[in-house]
XYZ file of C-alpha atoms in Angstrom:
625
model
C 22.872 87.557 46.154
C 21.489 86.952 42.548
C 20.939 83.596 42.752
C 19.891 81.712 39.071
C 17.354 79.373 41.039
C 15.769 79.006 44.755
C 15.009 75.856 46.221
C 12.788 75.105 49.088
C 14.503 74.158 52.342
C 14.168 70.322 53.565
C 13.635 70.421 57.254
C 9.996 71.318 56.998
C 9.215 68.693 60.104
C 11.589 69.963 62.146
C 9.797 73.406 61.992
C 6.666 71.549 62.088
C 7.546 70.350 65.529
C 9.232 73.412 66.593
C 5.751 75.097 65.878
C 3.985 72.620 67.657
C 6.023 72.625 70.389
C 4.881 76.107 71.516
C 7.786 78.389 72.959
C 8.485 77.246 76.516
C 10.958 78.938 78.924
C 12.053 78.704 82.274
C 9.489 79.170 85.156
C 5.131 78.449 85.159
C 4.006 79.614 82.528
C 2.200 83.030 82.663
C -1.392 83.920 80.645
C -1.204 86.372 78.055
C -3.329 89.779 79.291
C -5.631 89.118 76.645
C -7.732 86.403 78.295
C -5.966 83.391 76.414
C -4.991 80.917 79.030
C -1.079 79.980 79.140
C 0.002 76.709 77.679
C 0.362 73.436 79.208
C 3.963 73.015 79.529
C 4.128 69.804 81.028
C 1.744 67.298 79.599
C 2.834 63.497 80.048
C 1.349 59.870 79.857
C 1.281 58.111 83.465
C -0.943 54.738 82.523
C -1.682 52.807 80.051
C -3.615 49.388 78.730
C -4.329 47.661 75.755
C -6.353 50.158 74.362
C -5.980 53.575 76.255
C -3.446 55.903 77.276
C -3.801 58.177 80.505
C -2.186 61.610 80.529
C -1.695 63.684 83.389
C -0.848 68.097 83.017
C -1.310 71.024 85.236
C -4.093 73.383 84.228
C -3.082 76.426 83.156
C -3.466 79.632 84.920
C -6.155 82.087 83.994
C -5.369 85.647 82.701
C -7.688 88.803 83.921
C -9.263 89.091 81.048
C -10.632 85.767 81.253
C -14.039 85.129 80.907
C -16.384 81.753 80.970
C -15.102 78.308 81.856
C -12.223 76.351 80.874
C -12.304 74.071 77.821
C -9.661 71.950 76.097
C -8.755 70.784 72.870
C -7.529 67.353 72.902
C -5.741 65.393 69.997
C -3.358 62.722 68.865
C -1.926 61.118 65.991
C 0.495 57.986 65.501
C 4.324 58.486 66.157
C 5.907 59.813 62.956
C 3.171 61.015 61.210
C 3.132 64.412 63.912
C 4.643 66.426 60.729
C 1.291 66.915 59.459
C -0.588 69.785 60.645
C -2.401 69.519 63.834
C -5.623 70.062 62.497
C -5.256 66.883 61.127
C -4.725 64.845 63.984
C -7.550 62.856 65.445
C -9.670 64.607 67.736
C -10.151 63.176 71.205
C -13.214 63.828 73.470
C -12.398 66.829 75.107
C -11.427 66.653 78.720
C -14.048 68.318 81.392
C -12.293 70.842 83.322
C -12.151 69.228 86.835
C -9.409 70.941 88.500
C -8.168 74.536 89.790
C -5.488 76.727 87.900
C -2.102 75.029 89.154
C -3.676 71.436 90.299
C -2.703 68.307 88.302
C -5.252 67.193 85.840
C -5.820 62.988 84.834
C -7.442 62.398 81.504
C -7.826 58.680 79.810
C -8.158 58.367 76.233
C -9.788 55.371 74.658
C -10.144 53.646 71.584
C -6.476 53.191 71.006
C -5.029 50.311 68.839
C -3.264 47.984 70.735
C 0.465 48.227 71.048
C 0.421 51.367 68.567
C 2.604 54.735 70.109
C 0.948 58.226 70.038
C 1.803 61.268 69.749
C -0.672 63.678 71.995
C -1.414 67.710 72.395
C -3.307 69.937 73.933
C -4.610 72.881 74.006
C -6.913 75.283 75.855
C -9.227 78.389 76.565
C -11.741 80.284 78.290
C -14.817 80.683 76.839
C -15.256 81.716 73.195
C -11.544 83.304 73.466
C -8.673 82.200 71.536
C -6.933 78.583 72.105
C -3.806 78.987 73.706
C -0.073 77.186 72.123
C -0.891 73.915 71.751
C 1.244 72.078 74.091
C 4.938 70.560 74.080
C 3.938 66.668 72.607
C 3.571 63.743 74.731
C 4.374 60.072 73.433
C 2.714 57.378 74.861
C 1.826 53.518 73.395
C -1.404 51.726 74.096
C -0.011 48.613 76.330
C -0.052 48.285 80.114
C 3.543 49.459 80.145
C 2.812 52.238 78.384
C 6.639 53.901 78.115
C 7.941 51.932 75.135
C 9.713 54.660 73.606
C 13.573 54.825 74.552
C 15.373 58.411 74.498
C 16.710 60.241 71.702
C 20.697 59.388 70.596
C 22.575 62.008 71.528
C 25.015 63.095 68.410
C 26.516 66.002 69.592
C 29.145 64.363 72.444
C 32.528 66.407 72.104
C 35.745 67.011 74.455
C 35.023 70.032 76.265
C 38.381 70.306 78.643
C 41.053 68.144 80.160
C 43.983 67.787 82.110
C 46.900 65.323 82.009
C 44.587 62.665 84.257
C 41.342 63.578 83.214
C 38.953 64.640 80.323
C 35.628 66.831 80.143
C 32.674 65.580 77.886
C 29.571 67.948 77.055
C 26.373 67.642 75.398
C 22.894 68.274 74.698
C 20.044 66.844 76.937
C 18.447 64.361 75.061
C 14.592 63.976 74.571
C 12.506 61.030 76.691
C 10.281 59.629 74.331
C 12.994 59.873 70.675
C 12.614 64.099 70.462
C 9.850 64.511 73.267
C 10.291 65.565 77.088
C 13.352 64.844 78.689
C 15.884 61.688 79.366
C 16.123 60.727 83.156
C 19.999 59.961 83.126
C 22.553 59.143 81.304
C 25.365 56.721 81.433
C 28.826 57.334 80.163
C 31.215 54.906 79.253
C 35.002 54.669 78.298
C 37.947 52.624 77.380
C 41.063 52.730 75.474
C 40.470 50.424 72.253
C 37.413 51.414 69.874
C 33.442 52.163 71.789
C 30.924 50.745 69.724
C 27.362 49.128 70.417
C 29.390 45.725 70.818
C 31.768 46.816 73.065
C 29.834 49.073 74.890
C 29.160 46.478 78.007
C 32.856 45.969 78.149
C 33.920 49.945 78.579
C 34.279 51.419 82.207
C 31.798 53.033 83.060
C 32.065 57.027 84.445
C 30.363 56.989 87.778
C 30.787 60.921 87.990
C 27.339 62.496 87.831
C 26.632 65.253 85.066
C 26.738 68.926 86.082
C 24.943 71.877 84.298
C 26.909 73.248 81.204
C 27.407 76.881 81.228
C 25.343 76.736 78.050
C 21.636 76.500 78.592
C 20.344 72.611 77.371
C 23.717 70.709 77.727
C 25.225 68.908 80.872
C 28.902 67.914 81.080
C 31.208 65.449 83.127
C 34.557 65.161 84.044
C 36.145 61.712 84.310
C 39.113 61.127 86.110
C 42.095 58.895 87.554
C 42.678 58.645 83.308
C 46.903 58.090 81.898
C 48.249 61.143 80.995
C 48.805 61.157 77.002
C 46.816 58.029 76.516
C 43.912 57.542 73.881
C 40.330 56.952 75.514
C 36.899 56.877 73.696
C 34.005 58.620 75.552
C 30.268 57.269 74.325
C 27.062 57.709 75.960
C 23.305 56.147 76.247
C 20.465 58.634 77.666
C 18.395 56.406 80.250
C 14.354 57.202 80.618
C 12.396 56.810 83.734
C 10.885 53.072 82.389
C 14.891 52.219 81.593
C 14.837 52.380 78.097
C 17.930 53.306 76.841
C 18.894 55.114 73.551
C 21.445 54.225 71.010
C 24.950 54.643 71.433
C 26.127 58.412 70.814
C 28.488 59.653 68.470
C 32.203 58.342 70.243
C 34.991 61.137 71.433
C 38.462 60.239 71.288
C 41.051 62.506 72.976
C 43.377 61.901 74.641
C 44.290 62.666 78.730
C 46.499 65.663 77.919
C 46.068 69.457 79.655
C 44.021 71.431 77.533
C 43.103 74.996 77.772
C 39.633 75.742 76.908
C 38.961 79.614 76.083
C 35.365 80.707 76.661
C 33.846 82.895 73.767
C 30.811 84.489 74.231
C 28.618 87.009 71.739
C 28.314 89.542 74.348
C 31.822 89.691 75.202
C 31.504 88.172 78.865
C 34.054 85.487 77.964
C 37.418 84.745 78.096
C 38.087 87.017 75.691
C 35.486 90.029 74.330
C 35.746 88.881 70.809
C 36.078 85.939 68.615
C 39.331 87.079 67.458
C 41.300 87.869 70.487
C 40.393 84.547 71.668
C 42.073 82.745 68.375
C 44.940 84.746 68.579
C 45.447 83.811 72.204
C 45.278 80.304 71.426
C 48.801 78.111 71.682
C 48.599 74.183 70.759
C 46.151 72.279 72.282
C 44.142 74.823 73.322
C 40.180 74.584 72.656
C 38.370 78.367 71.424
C 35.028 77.379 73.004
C 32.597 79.651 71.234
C 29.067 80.249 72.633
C 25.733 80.609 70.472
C 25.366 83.449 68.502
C 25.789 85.806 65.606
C 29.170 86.700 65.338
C 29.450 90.027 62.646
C 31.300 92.257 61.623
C 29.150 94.754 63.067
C 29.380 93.439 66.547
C 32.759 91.909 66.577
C 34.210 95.392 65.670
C 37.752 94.083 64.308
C 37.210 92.705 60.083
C 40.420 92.952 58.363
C 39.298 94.252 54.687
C 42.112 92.381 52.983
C 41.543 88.866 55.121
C 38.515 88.406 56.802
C 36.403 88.824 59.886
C 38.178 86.164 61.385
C 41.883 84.738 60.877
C 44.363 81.950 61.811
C 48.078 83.702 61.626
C 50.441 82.078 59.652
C 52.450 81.147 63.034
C 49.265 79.454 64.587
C 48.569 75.754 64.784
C 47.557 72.696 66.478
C 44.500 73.744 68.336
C 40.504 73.957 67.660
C 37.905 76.348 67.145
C 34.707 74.597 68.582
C 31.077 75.616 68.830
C 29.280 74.906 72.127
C 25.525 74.949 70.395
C 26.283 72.909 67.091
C 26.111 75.018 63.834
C 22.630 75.958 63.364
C 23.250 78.118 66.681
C 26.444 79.559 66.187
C 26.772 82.194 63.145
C 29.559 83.444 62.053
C 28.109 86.603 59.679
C 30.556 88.991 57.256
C 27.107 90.961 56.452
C 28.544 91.040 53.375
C 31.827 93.050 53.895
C 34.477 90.902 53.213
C 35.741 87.218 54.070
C 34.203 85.544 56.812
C 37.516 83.216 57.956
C 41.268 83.599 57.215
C 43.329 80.495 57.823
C 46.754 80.606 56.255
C 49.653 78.116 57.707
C 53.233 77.307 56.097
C 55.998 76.588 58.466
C 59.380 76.480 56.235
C 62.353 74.828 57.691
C 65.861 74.233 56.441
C 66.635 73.184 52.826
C 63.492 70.964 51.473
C 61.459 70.632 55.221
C 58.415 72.154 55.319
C 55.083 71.749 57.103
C 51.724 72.816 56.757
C 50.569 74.546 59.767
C 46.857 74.059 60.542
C 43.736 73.910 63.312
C 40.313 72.372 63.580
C 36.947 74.267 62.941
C 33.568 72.334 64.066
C 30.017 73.359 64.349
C 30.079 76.694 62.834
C 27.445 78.492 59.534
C 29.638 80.668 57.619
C 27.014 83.319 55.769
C 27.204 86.507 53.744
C 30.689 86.432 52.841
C 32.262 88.493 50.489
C 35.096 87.720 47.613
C 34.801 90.205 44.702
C 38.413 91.008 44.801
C 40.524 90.825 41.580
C 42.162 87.570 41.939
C 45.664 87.004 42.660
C 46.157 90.765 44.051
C 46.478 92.692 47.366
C 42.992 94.105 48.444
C 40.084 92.870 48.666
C 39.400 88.921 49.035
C 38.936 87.340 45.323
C 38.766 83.819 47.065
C 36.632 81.542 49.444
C 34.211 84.073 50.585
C 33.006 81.454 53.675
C 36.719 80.292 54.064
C 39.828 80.771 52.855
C 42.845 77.823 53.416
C 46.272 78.588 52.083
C 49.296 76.818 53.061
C 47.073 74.867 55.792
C 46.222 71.321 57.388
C 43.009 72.556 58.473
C 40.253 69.988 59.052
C 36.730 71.746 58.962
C 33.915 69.352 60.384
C 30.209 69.923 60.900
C 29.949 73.227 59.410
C 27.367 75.061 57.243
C 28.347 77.734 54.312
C 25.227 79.597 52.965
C 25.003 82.729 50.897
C 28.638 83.604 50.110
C 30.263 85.170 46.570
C 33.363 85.067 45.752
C 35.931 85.075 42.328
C 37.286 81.357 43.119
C 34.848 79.064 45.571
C 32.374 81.034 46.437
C 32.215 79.082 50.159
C 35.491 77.337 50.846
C 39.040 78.288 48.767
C 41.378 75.940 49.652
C 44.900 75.974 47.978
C 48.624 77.372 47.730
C 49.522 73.891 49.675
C 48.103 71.614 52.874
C 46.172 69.123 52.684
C 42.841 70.435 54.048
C 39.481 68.336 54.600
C 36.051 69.226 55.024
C 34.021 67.020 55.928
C 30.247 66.249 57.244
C 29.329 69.730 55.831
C 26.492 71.148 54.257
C 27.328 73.756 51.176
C 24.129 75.861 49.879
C 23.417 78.269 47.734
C 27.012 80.019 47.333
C 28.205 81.616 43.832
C 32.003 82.199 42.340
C 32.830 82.441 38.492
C 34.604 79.210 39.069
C 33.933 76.556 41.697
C 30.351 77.570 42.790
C 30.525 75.769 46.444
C 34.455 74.671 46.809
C 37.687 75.631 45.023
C 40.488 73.343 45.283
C 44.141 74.511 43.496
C 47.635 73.835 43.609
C 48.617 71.436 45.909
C 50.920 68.527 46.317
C 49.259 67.193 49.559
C 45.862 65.602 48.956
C 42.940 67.744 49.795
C 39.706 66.216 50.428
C 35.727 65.691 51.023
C 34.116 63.183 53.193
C 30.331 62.979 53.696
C 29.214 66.488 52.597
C 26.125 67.615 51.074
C 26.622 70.090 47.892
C 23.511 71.457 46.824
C 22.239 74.478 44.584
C 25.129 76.441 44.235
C 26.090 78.339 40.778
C 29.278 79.007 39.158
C 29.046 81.635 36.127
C 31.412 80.072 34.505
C 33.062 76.504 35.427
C 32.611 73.788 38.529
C 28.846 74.749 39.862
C 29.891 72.592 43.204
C 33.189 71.804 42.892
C 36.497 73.311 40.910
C 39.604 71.506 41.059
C 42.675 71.715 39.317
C 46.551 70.578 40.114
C 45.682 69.226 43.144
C 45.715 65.653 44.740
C 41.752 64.654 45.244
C 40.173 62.313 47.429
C 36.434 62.604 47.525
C 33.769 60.147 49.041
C 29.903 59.834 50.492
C 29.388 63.221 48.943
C 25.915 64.447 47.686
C 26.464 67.158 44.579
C 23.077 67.959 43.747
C 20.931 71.076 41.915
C 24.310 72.866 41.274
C 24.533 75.006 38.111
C 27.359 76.091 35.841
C 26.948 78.299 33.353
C 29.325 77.100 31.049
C 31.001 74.145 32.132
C 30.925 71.389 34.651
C 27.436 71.315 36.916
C 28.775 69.375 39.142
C 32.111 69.435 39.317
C 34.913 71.003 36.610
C 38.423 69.255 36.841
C 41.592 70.711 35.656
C 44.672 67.860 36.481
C 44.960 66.280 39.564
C 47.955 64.015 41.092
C 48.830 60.622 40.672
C 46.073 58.359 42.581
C 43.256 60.790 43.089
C 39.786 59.075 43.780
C 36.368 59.774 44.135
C 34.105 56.816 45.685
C 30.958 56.675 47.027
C 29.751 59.722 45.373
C 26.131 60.825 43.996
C 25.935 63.780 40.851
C 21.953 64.327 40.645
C 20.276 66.958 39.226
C 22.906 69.444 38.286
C 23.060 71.647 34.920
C 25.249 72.950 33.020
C 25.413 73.378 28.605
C 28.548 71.370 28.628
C 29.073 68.427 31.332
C 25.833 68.853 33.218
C 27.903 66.081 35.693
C 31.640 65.951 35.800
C 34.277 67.500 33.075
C 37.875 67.043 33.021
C 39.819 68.808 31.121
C 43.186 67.788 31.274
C 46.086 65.000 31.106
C 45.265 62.982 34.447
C 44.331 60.196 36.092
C 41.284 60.239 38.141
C 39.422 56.639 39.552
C 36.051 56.976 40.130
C 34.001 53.847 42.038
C 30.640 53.282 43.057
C 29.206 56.812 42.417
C 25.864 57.687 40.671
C 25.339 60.382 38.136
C 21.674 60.894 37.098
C 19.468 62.950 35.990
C 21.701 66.054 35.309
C 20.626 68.476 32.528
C 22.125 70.393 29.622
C 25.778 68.435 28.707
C 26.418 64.723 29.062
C 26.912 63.351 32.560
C 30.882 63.059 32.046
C 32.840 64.414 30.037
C 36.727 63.931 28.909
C 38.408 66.932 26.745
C 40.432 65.242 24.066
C 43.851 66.934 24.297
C 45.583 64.634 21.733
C 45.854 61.084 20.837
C 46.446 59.340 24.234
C 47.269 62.894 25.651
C 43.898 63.186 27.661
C 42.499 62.582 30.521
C 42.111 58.626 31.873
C 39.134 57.677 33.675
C 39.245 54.454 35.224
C 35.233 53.634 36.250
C 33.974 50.748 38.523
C 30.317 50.110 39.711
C 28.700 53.501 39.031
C 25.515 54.101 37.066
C 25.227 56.855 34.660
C 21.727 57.385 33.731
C 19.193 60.160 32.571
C 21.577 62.546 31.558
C 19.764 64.863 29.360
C 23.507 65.253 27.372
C 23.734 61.686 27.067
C 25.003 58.824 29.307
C 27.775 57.168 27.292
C 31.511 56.670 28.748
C 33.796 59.064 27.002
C 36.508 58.315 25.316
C 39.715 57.683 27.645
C 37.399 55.880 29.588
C 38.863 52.319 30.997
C 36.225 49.965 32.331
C 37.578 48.209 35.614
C 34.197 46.421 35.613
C 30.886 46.793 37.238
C 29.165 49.929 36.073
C 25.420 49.655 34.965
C 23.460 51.891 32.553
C 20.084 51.291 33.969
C 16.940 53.211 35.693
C 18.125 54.213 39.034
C 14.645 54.446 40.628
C 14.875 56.866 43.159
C 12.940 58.326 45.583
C 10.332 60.900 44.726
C 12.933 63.399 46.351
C 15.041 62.570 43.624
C 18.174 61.433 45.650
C 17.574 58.578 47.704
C 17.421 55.132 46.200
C 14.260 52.957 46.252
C 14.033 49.527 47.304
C 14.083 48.229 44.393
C 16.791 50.321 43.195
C 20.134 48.983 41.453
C 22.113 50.928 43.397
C 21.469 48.802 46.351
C 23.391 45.473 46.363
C 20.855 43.171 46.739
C 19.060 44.484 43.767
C 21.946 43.338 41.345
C 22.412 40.474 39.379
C 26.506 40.559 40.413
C 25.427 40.484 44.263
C 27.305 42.607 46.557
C 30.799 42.559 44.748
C 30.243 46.676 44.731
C 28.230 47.630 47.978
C 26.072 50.839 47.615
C 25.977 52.898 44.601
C 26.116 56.434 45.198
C 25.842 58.403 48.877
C 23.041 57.968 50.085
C 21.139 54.338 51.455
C 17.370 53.448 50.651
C 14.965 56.256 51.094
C 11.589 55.288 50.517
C 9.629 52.263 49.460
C 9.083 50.584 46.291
């Protein structure tokens, strides 16, 4: 794609740790031939006082190339500060090789601040050779109980079957110590009013035990004796070995109902041999569970040129497409050939009824679609290159769209009628002439945004993120940030919407664009925007309102945003009506631009007006002073 600007990714620790980790796998570990010994796989803290921890590993086995004696490389750093490189961390005396290849090795290191947790690795080698992987990280705090450290949540709980008297949970296993080793047990919990932290010692609790998943790293349990057809809500905790427990996990509510689950898997040893088959098999209710992968049009064999490499039929509805492995595993790839998803709905009954058919679509990355088409004819896609909606219902949840081009929303198109949502999304460097992320047009039914994150996507002509027009809007806890339009509307470009369209909760930072570097409407409406922050956006002024005629334009009613450092200026436009609340001042944020500081304004406490408008913008504190 030519894309107008790059930015660096933001997950930089979790590769960090990924590195550090080493790349472990099932079995001992085995020496490379070249004489460097294998990795410890399986270092762990056993002891502890007030200023040592003692950690206990297997020595690694010796390759035949091998020469001279065993020495390690021993060294630790304080719990969140393992992003920096491990040539960093502080170097403990190194451990005297006391033990055979295979025999359990004791180590104590001193010198520890009291009460402070650790984060330890090692390495080793033979000789004057090379130092193996460092090891997976251990976590251990200087205290005679030395296991302070609960489990990490677990976040990706969903419904994995059910019948009409029970239902199937699944997951990933949870670290021990937050990301490191692994949780002992777990307990899960149910009940038929609302799980939270509060209510948690209330719920029933699952006495089933947790069998493997058919995907590698996730477990699963089925709890039954439930009421057919009624509402339950499934949460977890992961349990350690000292009984530390984690937070509560993200809640599942289904309901006790039978539900077909349809296995997908990449290399065609599912249910079904490909990704399509499977959604076309599915009938309401039904759950297309799809397996980590890279789903393309190369190896799925069945693209439709003038729809996409995957589609919902028109006469399709009620049931979910589902990852197994969460997003980042599960790809769905047009390689750049056409439209990556299809969903059109429409049911049409007598005189006025109609319906808008629609399904569910979690956990997936849409890349490298393609929408080049001429817009509005047969042929080749012009529209969402990522995803396509039309006539549809569909909710799309936890999903990723990268590197797609299209005519109209160059990730998600989403119009023609239905009231579609996406939400908890992330939307990255896509490109359309209008709408460079999302597309939104014609439709009576409110479509909508909830918790998303918009960043650096271009538009070469209108809407870098977001282009709406004659639709009903609802928009909230959306960040829309480093998005470029070439002409109009960096952020977002708006073209009518309905009666009672909103956008709350919302934060516009760093987009560009010559006219509107923030938000532009354009025509007669009415659109309330609330607690949202629009900063530092080049080129234009933040908002903008396109004077049709005298009291012809668009209406704007503001409450508690701020609107500052807009290179265009910062002022309220004209058609403008102030329900109260809004400030003009410094937002201090974060040196990442986005989050607020603690001293911000757009934290309540910070304000002279107290807490009368909650949190400006989408995101909470970030950083310090």
């Amino acid at each position: 794609m030519n894309h107008l600007r790059t930015i660096a990714g933001t997950m930089i620790a979790l590769f960090l740790l990924g590195a550090l980790a080493g790349c472990g796998g099932g079995g001992d570990p085995v020496a490379p031939d070249d004489g460097t010994p294998a990795a410890v796989t399986d270092l762990e803290t056993v002891a502890g006082t007030d200023n040592s921890v003692t950690l206990a590993w297997t020595v690694p086995a010796a390759a035949a190339k091998a020469g001279g004696s065993l020495a390690y490389d021993l060294r630790y750093t304080l719990l969140g500060q393992e992003a920096a490189d491990r040539s960093l961390w502080t170097a403990a005396p190194a451990p005297l090789a006391l033990t055979g290849a295979g025999q359990t090795q004791m180590h104590v290191v001193t010198g520890l601040a009291a009460g402070s947790t650790y984060v330890f690795s090692l390495a080793a080698r033979y000789g004057s050779g090379a130092w193996s992987t460092p090891s997976a990280p251990a976590v251990g705090t200087a205290a005679v109980q030395p296991d302070q450290t609960p489990p990490a949540r677990v976040q990706d709980l969903v419904q994995y079957a059910g019948t009409t008297g029970s239902l199937t949970v699944a997951w990933s296993l949870a670290g021990d110590d937050t990301i490191y080793g692994r949780a002992e047990d777990y307990e899960v919990r149910y009940a038929g009013t609302p799980l939270t932290a509060e209510t948690w010692a209330a719920a029933t609790v699952a006495d089933e035990v947790p069998e493997a998943h058919p995907v590698p790293g996730r477990l699963m349990l089925t709890i039954d004796g439930l009421v057919e057809g009624q509402t339950y809500h499934v949460g977890l905790k992961a349990l350690d070995d000292a009984g530390h427990a984690s937070a509560l996990s993200n809640v599942v509510t289904a309901s006790a109902v039978a539900m077909r689950t349809i296995h997908v898997r990449v290399d065609g040893s599912g249910d079904y041999a490909r990704l399509n088959d499977a959604i076309h098999a599915a009938m309401p209710g039904d759950v297309v569970l799809v397996g980590p992968g890279r789903y393309t049009w190369t190896n799925q064999g069945d693209g439709d040129a003038t729809q996409g490499l995957f589609v919902v039929r028109r006469d399709q509805t009620d049931f979910t497409i589902r990852s197994e492995a969460g997003a980042a595993a599960t790809i769905l790839d047009a390689e750049r050939q056409g439209r990556v998803m299809y969903v059109v709905g429409g049911t049409f009954g007598s005189g006025e009824e109609r319906t808008w058919a629609g399904v569910t679509i979690e956990g997936f990355t849409f890349v490298n679609g393609l929408a080049l088409g001429v817009g509005g004819e047969l042929g080749p896609p012009w529209a969402g290159a990522g995803l396509a909606l039309h006539l549809t219902d569909t909710l799309v949840r936890d999903c990723i769209f990268r590197d797609n081009e299209a005519i109209e929303g160059g990730a998600v198109w989403m119009g023609g009628q239905g009231g579609s949502r996406l939400e908890n999304c992330l939307l990255e460097n896509n490109e359309a002439e209008s709408g460079g992320a999302v597309h939104l047009v014609n439709s009576e039914p409110v479509m909508s945004l909830s918790g998303c994150i918009i960043r650096n996507n271009v538009a070469s002509l209108a809407g870098g993120a977001i282009y709406a027009a004659n639709v009903g809007l609802e928009m909230d806890d959306t960040l829309v940030h480093g998005n470029l339009a070439i002409d109009r509307g960096g952020a977002m470009y708006i073209a009518a919407l309905h009666d009672g369209s909103w956008i709350e909760g919302c934060s516009f930072l760093g987009n560009t664009a010559p006219i509107a570097s923030g938000l532009r409407l354009a025509y007669p409406m009415t659109l309330t925007l609330r607690r949202s922050l629009v900063a530092a956006n080049g080129g234009g002024a933040g908002i903008e309102i396109v004077a049709v005629g005298v009291g012809s334009g668009a209406v704007l009613k503001a409450g508690c945003n701020l609107v500052f450092g807009n290179n265009g200026g910062n002022a309220w436009p004209i058609g403008t009506i102030d329900l109260g609340g809004n400030l003009a001042s410094d937002p201090l944020l974060c040196p990442d631009g986005l989050h607020p500081s603690a001293g911000s304004p757009c934290l309540p406490g910070n304000r002279a007006g107290g807490d009368a408008c909650g949190l400006i913008g989408a995101l909470g504190q970030g950083c310090g002073g």
